[in-house]
Amino acid sequence: MLRRSGQRDSHVNEDDQGAGSGKRKHPVEEAKAYLEKHLRREVSLDEIAAKLGLNPSYFSQLFKQTTGQTFIQYRIRSKMELAKRMLEQPGNRITDISYEVGYADHPHFTKTFKKITGLTPSEYRSKLGIQ
């Protein structure tokens, strides 16, 4: 089997595996799954690359090629999607949500949320009819 440059021998690209072979998922899919499980903390590109046994620079390029966005962009968008789901629950306070998605600085969370969604968290809730 052919190996991709920058990968350890223990890791094979999904394209090099037979369909339904039961082997590892594509590294970007593995990275996305890991990130989803750890959205509440700051997961770095280096951390995930190390877990996958990939060079961080190679992983960064692979992630961008596969998803069309950088790892950081994807991580932020994923956190904001989680925040949106949490905002849909009236019992969740916005300050608590900001901490739950990994933002210790509430104003930074609000600024990032607005940049991604076009609305502040309060405006997003109001739009949903939640006070």
Short mmCIF file of the N, C-alpha and C atoms (twelve columns), coordinates in Angstrom:
data_MODEL
# 
_entry.id   MODEL 
# 
loop_
_atom_site.group_PDB 
_atom_site.id 
_atom_site.type_symbol 
_atom_site.label_atom_id 
_atom_site.label_alt_id 
_atom_site.label_comp_id 
_atom_site.label_asym_id 
_atom_site.label_seq_id 
_atom_site.Cartn_x 
_atom_site.Cartn_y 
_atom_site.Cartn_z 
_atom_site.pdbx_PDB_model_num 
ATOM 1   N N  . MET A 1   0.839   -1.188 0.000  1 
ATOM 2   C CA . MET A 1   0.000   0.000  0.000  1 
ATOM 3   C C  . MET A 1   0.875   1.240  0.000  1 
ATOM 4   N N  . LEU A 2   0.411   2.269  -0.649 1 
ATOM 5   C CA . LEU A 2   1.154   3.519  -0.725 1 
ATOM 6   C C  . LEU A 2   0.932   4.335  0.542  1 
ATOM 7   N N  . ARG A 3   1.962   4.993  0.969  1 
ATOM 8   C CA . ARG A 3   1.881   5.859  2.144  1 
ATOM 9   C C  . ARG A 3   1.909   7.305  1.677  1 
ATOM 10  N N  . ARG A 4   1.194   8.164  2.390  1 
ATOM 11  C CA . ARG A 4   1.225   9.592  2.099  1 
ATOM 12  C C  . ARG A 4   2.417   10.216 2.784  1 
ATOM 13  N N  . SER A 5   3.019   11.176 2.149  1 
ATOM 14  C CA . SER A 5   4.143   11.892 2.745  1 
ATOM 15  C C  . SER A 5   3.710   12.520 4.054  1 
ATOM 16  N N  . GLY A 6   4.569   12.418 5.073  1 
ATOM 17  C CA . GLY A 6   4.268   13.037 6.348  1 
ATOM 18  C C  . GLY A 6   3.501   12.139 7.294  1 
ATOM 19  N N  . GLN A 7   3.179   10.918 6.873  1 
ATOM 20  C CA . GLN A 7   2.456   10.008 7.736  1 
ATOM 21  C C  . GLN A 7   3.372   8.917  8.243  1 
ATOM 22  N N  . ARG A 8   3.102   8.449  9.423  1 
ATOM 23  C CA . ARG A 8   3.833   7.311  9.955  1 
ATOM 24  C C  . ARG A 8   3.352   6.056  9.241  1 
ATOM 25  N N  . ASP A 9   4.176   5.035  9.259  1 
ATOM 26  C CA . ASP A 9   3.822   3.793  8.597  1 
ATOM 27  C C  . ASP A 9   2.572   3.142  9.168  1 
ATOM 28  N N  . SER A 10  2.252   3.410  10.424 1 
ATOM 29  C CA . SER A 10  1.092   2.777  11.041 1 
ATOM 30  C C  . SER A 10  -0.223  3.370  10.550 1 
ATOM 31  N N  . HIS A 11  -0.159  4.474  9.811  1 
ATOM 32  C CA . HIS A 11  -1.376  5.128  9.350  1 
ATOM 33  C C  . HIS A 11  -1.469  5.056  7.832  1 
ATOM 34  N N  . VAL A 12  -2.596  4.595  7.349  1 
ATOM 35  C CA . VAL A 12  -2.814  4.480  5.913  1 
ATOM 36  C C  . VAL A 12  -3.987  5.366  5.535  1 
ATOM 37  N N  . ASN A 13  -3.868  6.069  4.435  1 
ATOM 38  C CA . ASN A 13  -4.948  6.915  3.956  1 
ATOM 39  C C  . ASN A 13  -6.128  6.055  3.556  1 
ATOM 40  N N  . GLU A 14  -7.337  6.551  3.826  1 
ATOM 41  C CA . GLU A 14  -8.556  5.821  3.514  1 
ATOM 42  C C  . GLU A 14  -8.621  5.447  2.035  1 
ATOM 43  N N  . ASP A 15  -8.112  6.308  1.151  1 
ATOM 44  C CA . ASP A 15  -8.151  6.028  -0.281 1 
ATOM 45  C C  . ASP A 15  -7.330  4.806  -0.645 1 
ATOM 46  N N  . ASP A 16  -6.356  4.462  0.195  1 
ATOM 47  C CA . ASP A 16  -5.494  3.325  -0.076 1 
ATOM 48  C C  . ASP A 16  -6.063  2.029  0.487  1 
ATOM 49  N N  . GLN A 17  -7.197  2.117  1.193  1 
ATOM 50  C CA . GLN A 17  -7.796  0.942  1.805  1 
ATOM 51  C C  . GLN A 17  -8.966  0.476  0.966  1 
ATOM 52  N N  . GLY A 18  -9.238  -0.799 1.025  1 
ATOM 53  C CA . GLY A 18  -10.405 -1.328 0.339  1 
ATOM 54  C C  . GLY A 18  -11.666 -0.849 1.021  1 
ATOM 55  N N  . ALA A 19  -12.737 -0.652 0.253  1 
ATOM 56  C CA . ALA A 19  -14.000 -0.219 0.827  1 
ATOM 57  C C  . ALA A 19  -14.493 -1.284 1.790  1 
ATOM 58  N N  . GLY A 20  -14.963 -0.840 2.946  1 
ATOM 59  C CA . GLY A 20  -15.490 -1.767 3.932  1 
ATOM 60  C C  . GLY A 20  -14.429 -2.655 4.557  1 
ATOM 61  N N  . SER A 21  -13.195 -2.226 4.532  1 
ATOM 62  C CA . SER A 21  -12.103 -3.049 5.051  1 
ATOM 63  C C  . SER A 21  -12.071 -3.088 6.574  1 
ATOM 64  N N  . GLY A 22  -12.856 -2.208 7.236  1 
ATOM 65  C CA . GLY A 22  -12.885 -2.191 8.681  1 
ATOM 66  C C  . GLY A 22  -11.680 -1.517 9.296  1 
ATOM 67  N N  . LYS A 23  -10.865 -0.868 8.499  1 
ATOM 68  C CA . LYS A 23  -9.671  -0.194 9.013  1 
ATOM 69  C C  . LYS A 23  -10.054 1.190  9.521  1 
ATOM 70  N N  . ARG A 24  -9.043  1.975  9.921  1 
ATOM 71  C CA . ARG A 24  -9.255  3.313  10.460 1 
ATOM 72  C C  . ARG A 24  -10.045 4.192  9.509  1 
ATOM 73  N N  . LYS A 25  -10.771 5.122  10.128 1 
ATOM 74  C CA . LYS A 25  -11.449 6.156  9.350  1 
ATOM 75  C C  . LYS A 25  -10.408 7.115  8.805  1 
ATOM 76  N N  . HIS A 26  -10.826 7.916  7.850  1 
ATOM 77  C CA . HIS A 26  -9.969  8.973  7.314  1 
ATOM 78  C C  . HIS A 26  -9.512  9.839  8.483  1 
ATOM 79  N N  . PRO A 27  -8.253  10.269 8.503  1 
ATOM 80  C CA . PRO A 27  -7.747  11.038 9.647  1 
ATOM 81  C C  . PRO A 27  -8.546  12.307 9.947  1 
ATOM 82  N N  . VAL A 28  -9.088  12.953 8.937  1 
ATOM 83  C CA . VAL A 28  -9.872  14.167 9.197  1 
ATOM 84  C C  . VAL A 28  -11.177 13.795 9.899  1 
ATOM 85  N N  . GLU A 29  -11.783 12.678 9.521  1 
ATOM 86  C CA . GLU A 29  -12.999 12.233 10.202 1 
ATOM 87  C C  . GLU A 29  -12.700 11.866 11.656 1 
ATOM 88  N N  . GLU A 30  -11.562 11.229 11.885 1 
ATOM 89  C CA . GLU A 30  -11.144 10.914 13.254 1 
ATOM 90  C C  . GLU A 30  -10.935 12.205 14.050 1 
ATOM 91  N N  . ALA A 31  -10.309 13.189 13.418 1 
ATOM 92  C CA . ALA A 31  -10.041 14.465 14.080 1 
ATOM 93  C C  . ALA A 31  -11.348 15.170 14.435 1 
ATOM 94  N N  . LYS A 32  -12.289 15.177 13.515 1 
ATOM 95  C CA . LYS A 32  -13.571 15.825 13.766 1 
ATOM 96  C C  . LYS A 32  -14.315 15.137 14.911 1 
ATOM 97  N N  . ALA A 33  -14.280 13.823 14.944 1 
ATOM 98  C CA . ALA A 33  -14.944 13.074 16.015 1 
ATOM 99  C C  . ALA A 33  -14.285 13.386 17.362 1 
ATOM 100 N N  . TYR A 34  -12.959 13.433 17.388 1 
ATOM 101 C CA . TYR A 34  -12.237 13.753 18.624 1 
ATOM 102 C C  . TYR A 34  -12.590 15.161 19.088 1 
ATOM 103 N N  . LEU A 35  -12.604 16.091 18.152 1 
ATOM 104 C CA . LEU A 35  -12.920 17.474 18.483 1 
ATOM 105 C C  . LEU A 35  -14.332 17.586 19.053 1 
ATOM 106 N N  . GLU A 36  -15.287 16.896 18.440 1 
ATOM 107 C CA . GLU A 36  -16.671 16.924 18.930 1 
ATOM 108 C C  . GLU A 36  -16.759 16.464 20.384 1 
ATOM 109 N N  . LYS A 37  -15.981 15.454 20.735 1 
ATOM 110 C CA . LYS A 37  -16.001 14.923 22.096 1 
ATOM 111 C C  . LYS A 37  -15.337 15.865 23.100 1 
ATOM 112 N N  . HIS A 38  -14.498 16.779 22.595 1 
ATOM 113 C CA . HIS A 38  -13.714 17.649 23.485 1 
ATOM 114 C C  . HIS A 38  -13.938 19.130 23.205 1 
ATOM 115 N N  . LEU A 39  -15.113 19.510 22.745 1 
ATOM 116 C CA . LEU A 39  -15.391 20.914 22.423 1 
ATOM 117 C C  . LEU A 39  -15.331 21.828 23.636 1 
ATOM 118 N N  . ARG A 40  -15.510 21.275 24.793 1 
ATOM 119 C CA . ARG A 40  -15.554 22.100 25.995 1 
ATOM 120 C C  . ARG A 40  -14.179 22.551 26.460 1 
ATOM 121 N N  . ARG A 41  -13.144 22.072 25.797 1 
ATOM 122 C CA . ARG A 41  -11.795 22.537 26.131 1 
ATOM 123 C C  . ARG A 41  -11.078 22.919 24.838 1 
ATOM 124 N N  . GLU A 42  -9.945  23.553 24.994 1 
ATOM 125 C CA . GLU A 42  -9.182  24.040 23.838 1 
ATOM 126 C C  . GLU A 42  -8.307  22.913 23.298 1 
ATOM 127 N N  . VAL A 43  -8.754  22.272 22.240 1 
ATOM 128 C CA . VAL A 43  -7.997  21.195 21.602 1 
ATOM 129 C C  . VAL A 43  -7.142  21.828 20.502 1 
ATOM 130 N N  . SER A 44  -5.854  21.537 20.521 1 
ATOM 131 C CA . SER A 44  -4.964  22.135 19.529 1 
ATOM 132 C C  . SER A 44  -4.771  21.215 18.323 1 
ATOM 133 N N  . LEU A 45  -4.381  21.815 17.231 1 
ATOM 134 C CA . LEU A 45  -4.041  21.071 16.029 1 
ATOM 135 C C  . LEU A 45  -2.901  20.103 16.327 1 
ATOM 136 N N  . ASP A 46  -1.914  20.559 17.082 1 
ATOM 137 C CA . ASP A 46  -0.774  19.705 17.438 1 
ATOM 138 C C  . ASP A 46  -1.215  18.482 18.232 1 
ATOM 139 N N  . GLU A 47  -2.155  18.678 19.147 1 
ATOM 140 C CA . GLU A 47  -2.656  17.568 19.960 1 
ATOM 141 C C  . GLU A 47  -3.316  16.501 19.083 1 
ATOM 142 N N  . ILE A 48  -4.179  16.941 18.182 1 
ATOM 143 C CA . ILE A 48  -4.872  15.978 17.327 1 
ATOM 144 C C  . ILE A 48  -3.899  15.321 16.358 1 
ATOM 145 N N  . ALA A 49  -2.998  16.099 15.775 1 
ATOM 146 C CA . ALA A 49  -2.008  15.517 14.859 1 
ATOM 147 C C  . ALA A 49  -1.202  14.439 15.577 1 
ATOM 148 N N  . ALA A 50  -0.804  14.701 16.811 1 
ATOM 149 C CA . ALA A 50  -0.040  13.720 17.583 1 
ATOM 150 C C  . ALA A 50  -0.870  12.462 17.827 1 
ATOM 151 N N  . LYS A 51  -2.142  12.619 18.160 1 
ATOM 152 C CA . LYS A 51  -3.013  11.470 18.392 1 
ATOM 153 C C  . LYS A 51  -3.160  10.622 17.133 1 
ATOM 154 N N  . LEU A 52  -3.136  11.283 15.978 1 
ATOM 155 C CA . LEU A 52  -3.282  10.576 14.705 1 
ATOM 156 C C  . LEU A 52  -1.951  10.062 14.173 1 
ATOM 157 N N  . GLY A 53  -0.857  10.492 14.804 1 
ATOM 158 C CA . GLY A 53  0.462   10.084 14.339 1 
ATOM 159 C C  . GLY A 53  0.871   10.795 13.061 1 
ATOM 160 N N  . LEU A 54  0.409   12.040 12.911 1 
ATOM 161 C CA . LEU A 54  0.710   12.818 11.708 1 
ATOM 162 C C  . LEU A 54  1.531   14.053 12.057 1 
ATOM 163 N N  . ASN A 55  2.317   14.483 11.103 1 
ATOM 164 C CA . ASN A 55  3.036   15.740 11.216 1 
ATOM 165 C C  . ASN A 55  1.994   16.863 11.266 1 
ATOM 166 N N  . PRO A 56  2.095   17.810 12.206 1 
ATOM 167 C CA . PRO A 56  1.091   18.877 12.312 1 
ATOM 168 C C  . PRO A 56  0.899   19.687 11.027 1 
ATOM 169 N N  . SER A 57  1.981   19.979 10.338 1 
ATOM 170 C CA . SER A 57  1.874   20.740 9.095  1 
ATOM 171 C C  . SER A 57  1.113   19.949 8.035  1 
ATOM 172 N N  . TYR A 58  1.426   18.671 7.906  1 
ATOM 173 C CA . TYR A 58  0.719   17.812 6.950  1 
ATOM 174 C C  . TYR A 58  -0.758  17.717 7.332  1 
ATOM 175 N N  . PHE A 59  -1.024  17.500 8.621  1 
ATOM 176 C CA . PHE A 59  -2.412  17.389 9.071  1 
ATOM 177 C C  . PHE A 59  -3.187  18.673 8.786  1 
ATOM 178 N N  . SER A 60  -2.561  19.816 9.019  1 
ATOM 179 C CA . SER A 60  -3.206  21.099 8.754  1 
ATOM 180 C C  . SER A 60  -3.604  21.220 7.284  1 
ATOM 181 N N  . GLN A 61  -2.687  20.862 6.402  1 
ATOM 182 C CA . GLN A 61  -2.979  20.917 4.962  1 
ATOM 183 C C  . GLN A 61  -4.075  19.930 4.582  1 
ATOM 184 N N  . LEU A 62  -3.998  18.720 5.122  1 
ATOM 185 C CA . LEU A 62  -4.998  17.695 4.832  1 
ATOM 186 C C  . LEU A 62  -6.378  18.140 5.312  1 
ATOM 187 N N  . PHE A 63  -6.425  18.727 6.497  1 
ATOM 188 C CA . PHE A 63  -7.695  19.194 7.057  1 
ATOM 189 C C  . PHE A 63  -8.313  20.257 6.155  1 
ATOM 190 N N  . LYS A 64  -7.501  21.219 5.746  1 
ATOM 191 C CA . LYS A 64  -7.986  22.309 4.885  1 
ATOM 192 C C  . LYS A 64  -8.459  21.769 3.536  1 
ATOM 193 N N  . GLN A 65  -7.699  20.853 2.934  1 
ATOM 194 C CA . GLN A 65  -8.079  20.262 1.647  1 
ATOM 195 C C  . GLN A 65  -9.394  19.495 1.754  1 
ATOM 196 N N  . THR A 66  -9.575  18.802 2.858  1 
ATOM 197 C CA . THR A 66  -10.736 17.938 3.029  1 
ATOM 198 C C  . THR A 66  -11.995 18.713 3.395  1 
ATOM 199 N N  . THR A 67  -11.862 19.718 4.265  1 
ATOM 200 C CA . THR A 67  -13.041 20.420 4.786  1 
ATOM 201 C C  . THR A 67  -13.288 21.777 4.135  1 
ATOM 202 N N  . GLY A 68  -12.259 22.345 3.504  1 
ATOM 203 C CA . GLY A 68  -12.402 23.678 2.935  1 
ATOM 204 C C  . GLY A 68  -12.231 24.788 3.953  1 
ATOM 205 N N  . GLN A 69  -11.905 24.432 5.184  1 
ATOM 206 C CA . GLN A 69  -11.643 25.438 6.217  1 
ATOM 207 C C  . GLN A 69  -10.467 24.990 7.063  1 
ATOM 208 N N  . THR A 70  -9.850  25.961 7.709  1 
ATOM 209 C CA . THR A 70  -8.713  25.614 8.564  1 
ATOM 210 C C  . THR A 70  -9.230  24.883 9.795  1 
ATOM 211 N N  . PHE A 71  -8.304  24.226 10.499 1 
ATOM 212 C CA . PHE A 71  -8.665  23.541 11.726 1 
ATOM 213 C C  . PHE A 71  -9.266  24.523 12.728 1 
ATOM 214 N N  . ILE A 72  -8.646  25.691 12.856 1 
ATOM 215 C CA . ILE A 72  -9.129  26.703 13.809 1 
ATOM 216 C C  . ILE A 72  -10.541 27.161 13.442 1 
ATOM 217 N N  . GLN A 73  -10.778 27.436 12.153 1 
ATOM 218 C CA . GLN A 73  -12.116 27.842 11.716 1 
ATOM 219 C C  . GLN A 73  -13.145 26.755 12.048 1 
ATOM 220 N N  . TYR A 74  -12.783 25.523 11.774 1 
ATOM 221 C CA . TYR A 74  -13.691 24.410 12.045 1 
ATOM 222 C C  . TYR A 74  -13.967 24.290 13.548 1 
ATOM 223 N N  . ARG A 75  -12.910 24.403 14.363 1 
ATOM 224 C CA . ARG A 75  -13.069 24.300 15.812 1 
ATOM 225 C C  . ARG A 75  -13.994 25.401 16.333 1 
ATOM 226 N N  . ILE A 76  -13.798 26.626 15.871 1 
ATOM 227 C CA . ILE A 76  -14.641 27.746 16.325 1 
ATOM 228 C C  . ILE A 76  -16.081 27.530 15.890 1 
ATOM 229 N N  . ARG A 77  -16.282 27.157 14.628 1 
ATOM 230 C CA . ARG A 77  -17.654 26.931 14.138 1 
ATOM 231 C C  . ARG A 77  -18.334 25.799 14.911 1 
ATOM 232 N N  . SER A 78  -17.596 24.764 15.221 1 
ATOM 233 C CA . SER A 78  -18.160 23.651 15.985 1 
ATOM 234 C C  . SER A 78  -18.580 24.108 17.375 1 
ATOM 235 N N  . LYS A 79  -17.755 24.930 18.005 1 
ATOM 236 C CA . LYS A 79  -18.095 25.456 19.331 1 
ATOM 237 C C  . LYS A 79  -19.343 26.340 19.252 1 
ATOM 238 N N  . MET A 80  -19.458 27.135 18.208 1 
ATOM 239 C CA . MET A 80  -20.612 28.013 18.068 1 
ATOM 240 C C  . MET A 80  -21.884 27.210 17.756 1 
ATOM 241 N N  . GLU A 81  -21.757 26.115 17.032 1 
ATOM 242 C CA . GLU A 81  -22.911 25.240 16.780 1 
ATOM 243 C C  . GLU A 81  -23.396 24.612 18.079 1 
ATOM 244 N N  . LEU A 82  -22.458 24.191 18.925 1 
ATOM 245 C CA . LEU A 82  -22.822 23.664 20.244 1 
ATOM 246 C C  . LEU A 82  -23.500 24.760 21.073 1 
ATOM 247 N N  . ALA A 83  -22.951 25.956 21.026 1 
ATOM 248 C CA . ALA A 83  -23.547 27.074 21.763 1 
ATOM 249 C C  . ALA A 83  -24.973 27.343 21.277 1 
ATOM 250 N N  . LYS A 84  -25.192 27.291 19.977 1 
ATOM 251 C CA . LYS A 84  -26.541 27.503 19.435 1 
ATOM 252 C C  . LYS A 84  -27.513 26.458 19.977 1 
ATOM 253 N N  . ARG A 85  -27.087 25.207 20.005 1 
ATOM 254 C CA . ARG A 85  -27.958 24.145 20.540 1 
ATOM 255 C C  . ARG A 85  -28.259 24.396 22.019 1 
ATOM 256 N N  . MET A 86  -27.251 24.848 22.747 1 
ATOM 257 C CA . MET A 86  -27.446 25.118 24.174 1 
ATOM 258 C C  . MET A 86  -28.340 26.345 24.387 1 
ATOM 259 N N  . LEU A 87  -28.236 27.332 23.509 1 
ATOM 260 C CA . LEU A 87  -29.067 28.526 23.615 1 
ATOM 261 C C  . LEU A 87  -30.542 28.216 23.368 1 
ATOM 262 N N  . GLU A 88  -30.812 27.143 22.687 1 
ATOM 263 C CA . GLU A 88  -32.195 26.748 22.406 1 
ATOM 264 C C  . GLU A 88  -32.890 26.211 23.657 1 
ATOM 265 N N  . GLN A 89  -32.119 25.939 24.701 1 
ATOM 266 C CA . GLN A 89  -32.659 25.462 25.973 1 
ATOM 267 C C  . GLN A 89  -32.796 26.656 26.916 1 
ATOM 268 N N  . PRO A 90  -34.024 27.070 27.228 1 
ATOM 269 C CA . PRO A 90  -34.222 28.280 28.032 1 
ATOM 270 C C  . PRO A 90  -33.532 28.275 29.399 1 
ATOM 271 N N  . GLY A 91  -33.289 27.127 29.975 1 
ATOM 272 C CA . GLY A 91  -32.688 27.060 31.301 1 
ATOM 273 C C  . GLY A 91  -31.199 27.346 31.329 1 
ATOM 274 N N  . ASN A 92  -30.551 27.368 30.176 1 
ATOM 275 C CA . ASN A 92  -29.104 27.615 30.118 1 
ATOM 276 C C  . ASN A 92  -28.809 29.107 30.081 1 
ATOM 277 N N  . ARG A 93  -28.024 29.575 31.047 1 
ATOM 278 C CA . ARG A 93  -27.620 30.979 31.047 1 
ATOM 279 C C  . ARG A 93  -26.511 31.191 30.017 1 
ATOM 280 N N  . ILE A 94  -26.517 32.324 29.376 1 
ATOM 281 C CA . ILE A 94  -25.535 32.616 28.331 1 
ATOM 282 C C  . ILE A 94  -24.115 32.599 28.887 1 
ATOM 283 N N  . THR A 95  -23.913 33.132 30.078 1 
ATOM 284 C CA . THR A 95  -22.557 33.107 30.649 1 
ATOM 285 C C  . THR A 95  -22.107 31.672 30.902 1 
ATOM 286 N N  . ASP A 96  -23.014 30.813 31.346 1 
ATOM 287 C CA . ASP A 96  -22.667 29.410 31.559 1 
ATOM 288 C C  . ASP A 96  -22.341 28.717 30.235 1 
ATOM 289 N N  . ILE A 97  -23.089 29.049 29.202 1 
ATOM 290 C CA . ILE A 97  -22.848 28.458 27.879 1 
ATOM 291 C C  . ILE A 97  -21.461 28.844 27.379 1 
ATOM 292 N N  . SER A 98  -21.080 30.094 27.586 1 
ATOM 293 C CA . SER A 98  -19.761 30.526 27.111 1 
ATOM 294 C C  . SER A 98  -18.667 29.690 27.756 1 
ATOM 295 N N  . TYR A 99  -18.791 29.393 29.041 1 
ATOM 296 C CA . TYR A 99  -17.802 28.544 29.721 1 
ATOM 297 C C  . TYR A 99  -17.890 27.105 29.226 1 
ATOM 298 N N  . GLU A 100 -19.093 26.634 29.008 1 
ATOM 299 C CA . GLU A 100 -19.296 25.247 28.556 1 
ATOM 300 C C  . GLU A 100 -18.662 24.976 27.189 1 
ATOM 301 N N  . VAL A 101 -18.580 25.983 26.343 1 
ATOM 302 C CA . VAL A 101 -17.969 25.783 25.025 1 
ATOM 303 C C  . VAL A 101 -16.513 26.239 24.991 1 
ATOM 304 N N  . GLY A 102 -15.955 26.454 26.182 1 
ATOM 305 C CA . GLY A 102 -14.520 26.704 26.268 1 
ATOM 306 C C  . GLY A 102 -14.075 28.147 26.249 1 
ATOM 307 N N  . TYR A 103 -14.978 29.082 26.505 1 
ATOM 308 C CA . TYR A 103 -14.614 30.501 26.535 1 
ATOM 309 C C  . TYR A 103 -14.687 31.009 27.972 1 
ATOM 310 N N  . ALA A 104 -13.541 31.232 28.585 1 
ATOM 311 C CA . ALA A 104 -13.510 31.775 29.943 1 
ATOM 312 C C  . ALA A 104 -13.878 33.257 29.935 1 
ATOM 313 N N  . ASP A 105 -13.673 33.911 28.808 1 
ATOM 314 C CA . ASP A 105 -13.951 35.337 28.658 1 
ATOM 315 C C  . ASP A 105 -15.289 35.506 27.933 1 
ATOM 316 N N  . HIS A 106 -16.339 35.829 28.704 1 
ATOM 317 C CA . HIS A 106 -17.682 35.951 28.128 1 
ATOM 318 C C  . HIS A 106 -17.768 36.970 26.975 1 
ATOM 319 N N  . PRO A 107 -17.177 38.177 27.105 1 
ATOM 320 C CA . PRO A 107 -17.239 39.121 25.982 1 
ATOM 321 C C  . PRO A 107 -16.605 38.561 24.694 1 
ATOM 322 N N  . HIS A 108 -15.542 37.803 24.842 1 
ATOM 323 C CA . HIS A 108 -14.911 37.197 23.659 1 
ATOM 324 C C  . HIS A 108 -15.848 36.180 23.016 1 
ATOM 325 N N  . PHE A 109 -16.533 35.399 23.845 1 
ATOM 326 C CA . PHE A 109 -17.522 34.446 23.333 1 
ATOM 327 C C  . PHE A 109 -18.611 35.181 22.548 1 
ATOM 328 N N  . THR A 110 -19.141 36.250 23.127 1 
ATOM 329 C CA . THR A 110 -20.206 37.012 22.476 1 
ATOM 330 C C  . THR A 110 -19.737 37.571 21.134 1 
ATOM 331 N N  . LYS A 111 -18.538 38.119 21.114 1 
ATOM 332 C CA . LYS A 111 -17.969 38.676 19.877 1 
ATOM 333 C C  . LYS A 111 -17.795 37.582 18.819 1 
ATOM 334 N N  . THR A 112 -17.284 36.431 19.223 1 
ATOM 335 C CA . THR A 112 -17.074 35.321 18.293 1 
ATOM 336 C C  . THR A 112 -18.408 34.785 17.790 1 
ATOM 337 N N  . PHE A 113 -19.374 34.640 18.684 1 
ATOM 338 C CA . PHE A 113 -20.697 34.149 18.305 1 
ATOM 339 C C  . PHE A 113 -21.321 35.073 17.256 1 
ATOM 340 N N  . LYS A 114 -21.210 36.375 17.488 1 
ATOM 341 C CA . LYS A 114 -21.786 37.331 16.540 1 
ATOM 342 C C  . LYS A 114 -21.056 37.276 15.194 1 
ATOM 343 N N  . LYS A 115 -19.756 37.129 15.235 1 
ATOM 344 C CA . LYS A 115 -18.978 37.047 13.996 1 
ATOM 345 C C  . LYS A 115 -19.421 35.844 13.157 1 
ATOM 346 N N  . ILE A 116 -19.721 34.731 13.809 1 
ATOM 347 C CA . ILE A 116 -20.099 33.504 13.104 1 
ATOM 348 C C  . ILE A 116 -21.560 33.514 12.686 1 
ATOM 349 N N  . THR A 117 -22.451 33.974 13.577 1 
ATOM 350 C CA . THR A 117 -23.893 33.866 13.313 1 
ATOM 351 C C  . THR A 117 -24.538 35.164 12.829 1 
ATOM 352 N N  . GLY A 118 -23.864 36.289 13.058 1 
ATOM 353 C CA . GLY A 118 -24.456 37.580 12.712 1 
ATOM 354 C C  . GLY A 118 -25.329 38.146 13.819 1 
ATOM 355 N N  . LEU A 119 -25.464 37.395 14.915 1 
ATOM 356 C CA . LEU A 119 -26.286 37.816 16.044 1 
ATOM 357 C C  . LEU A 119 -25.520 37.597 17.341 1 
ATOM 358 N N  . THR A 120 -25.816 38.399 18.356 1 
ATOM 359 C CA . THR A 120 -25.272 38.103 19.679 1 
ATOM 360 C C  . THR A 120 -26.052 36.905 20.223 1 
ATOM 361 N N  . PRO A 121 -25.537 36.244 21.250 1 
ATOM 362 C CA . PRO A 121 -26.300 35.143 21.842 1 
ATOM 363 C C  . PRO A 121 -27.704 35.571 22.297 1 
ATOM 364 N N  . SER A 122 -27.819 36.766 22.875 1 
ATOM 365 C CA . SER A 122 -29.139 37.259 23.311 1 
ATOM 366 C C  . SER A 122 -30.066 37.473 22.122 1 
ATOM 367 N N  . GLU A 123 -29.532 38.053 21.049 1 
ATOM 368 C CA . GLU A 123 -30.341 38.260 19.839 1 
ATOM 369 C C  . GLU A 123 -30.763 36.926 19.232 1 
ATOM 370 N N  . TYR A 124 -29.861 35.961 19.259 1 
ATOM 371 C CA . TYR A 124 -30.182 34.627 18.736 1 
ATOM 372 C C  . TYR A 124 -31.332 34.010 19.508 1 
ATOM 373 N N  . ARG A 125 -31.271 34.128 20.840 1 
ATOM 374 C CA . ARG A 125 -32.360 33.610 21.669 1 
ATOM 375 C C  . ARG A 125 -33.667 34.346 21.398 1 
ATOM 376 N N  . SER A 126 -33.605 35.652 21.289 1 
ATOM 377 C CA . SER A 126 -34.806 36.437 21.027 1 
ATOM 378 C C  . SER A 126 -35.436 36.034 19.700 1 
ATOM 379 N N  . LYS A 127 -34.607 35.795 18.718 1 
ATOM 380 C CA . LYS A 127 -35.092 35.364 17.408 1 
ATOM 381 C C  . LYS A 127 -35.852 34.037 17.504 1 
ATOM 382 N N  . LEU A 128 -35.417 33.196 18.450 1 
ATOM 383 C CA . LEU A 128 -36.089 31.904 18.673 1 
ATOM 384 C C  . LEU A 128 -37.327 32.049 19.557 1 
ATOM 385 N N  . GLY A 129 -37.549 33.253 20.065 1 
ATOM 386 C CA . GLY A 129 -38.693 33.478 20.948 1 
ATOM 387 C C  . GLY A 129 -38.423 33.059 22.381 1 
ATOM 388 N N  . ILE A 130 -37.157 32.972 22.745 1 
ATOM 389 C CA . ILE A 130 -36.777 32.595 24.104 1 
ATOM 390 C C  . ILE A 130 -36.261 33.835 24.816 1 
ATOM 391 N N  . GLN A 131 -36.792 34.081 25.991 1 
ATOM 392 C CA . GLN A 131 -36.350 35.245 26.766 1 
ATOM 393 C C  . GLN A 131 -35.335 34.874 27.797 1 
# 
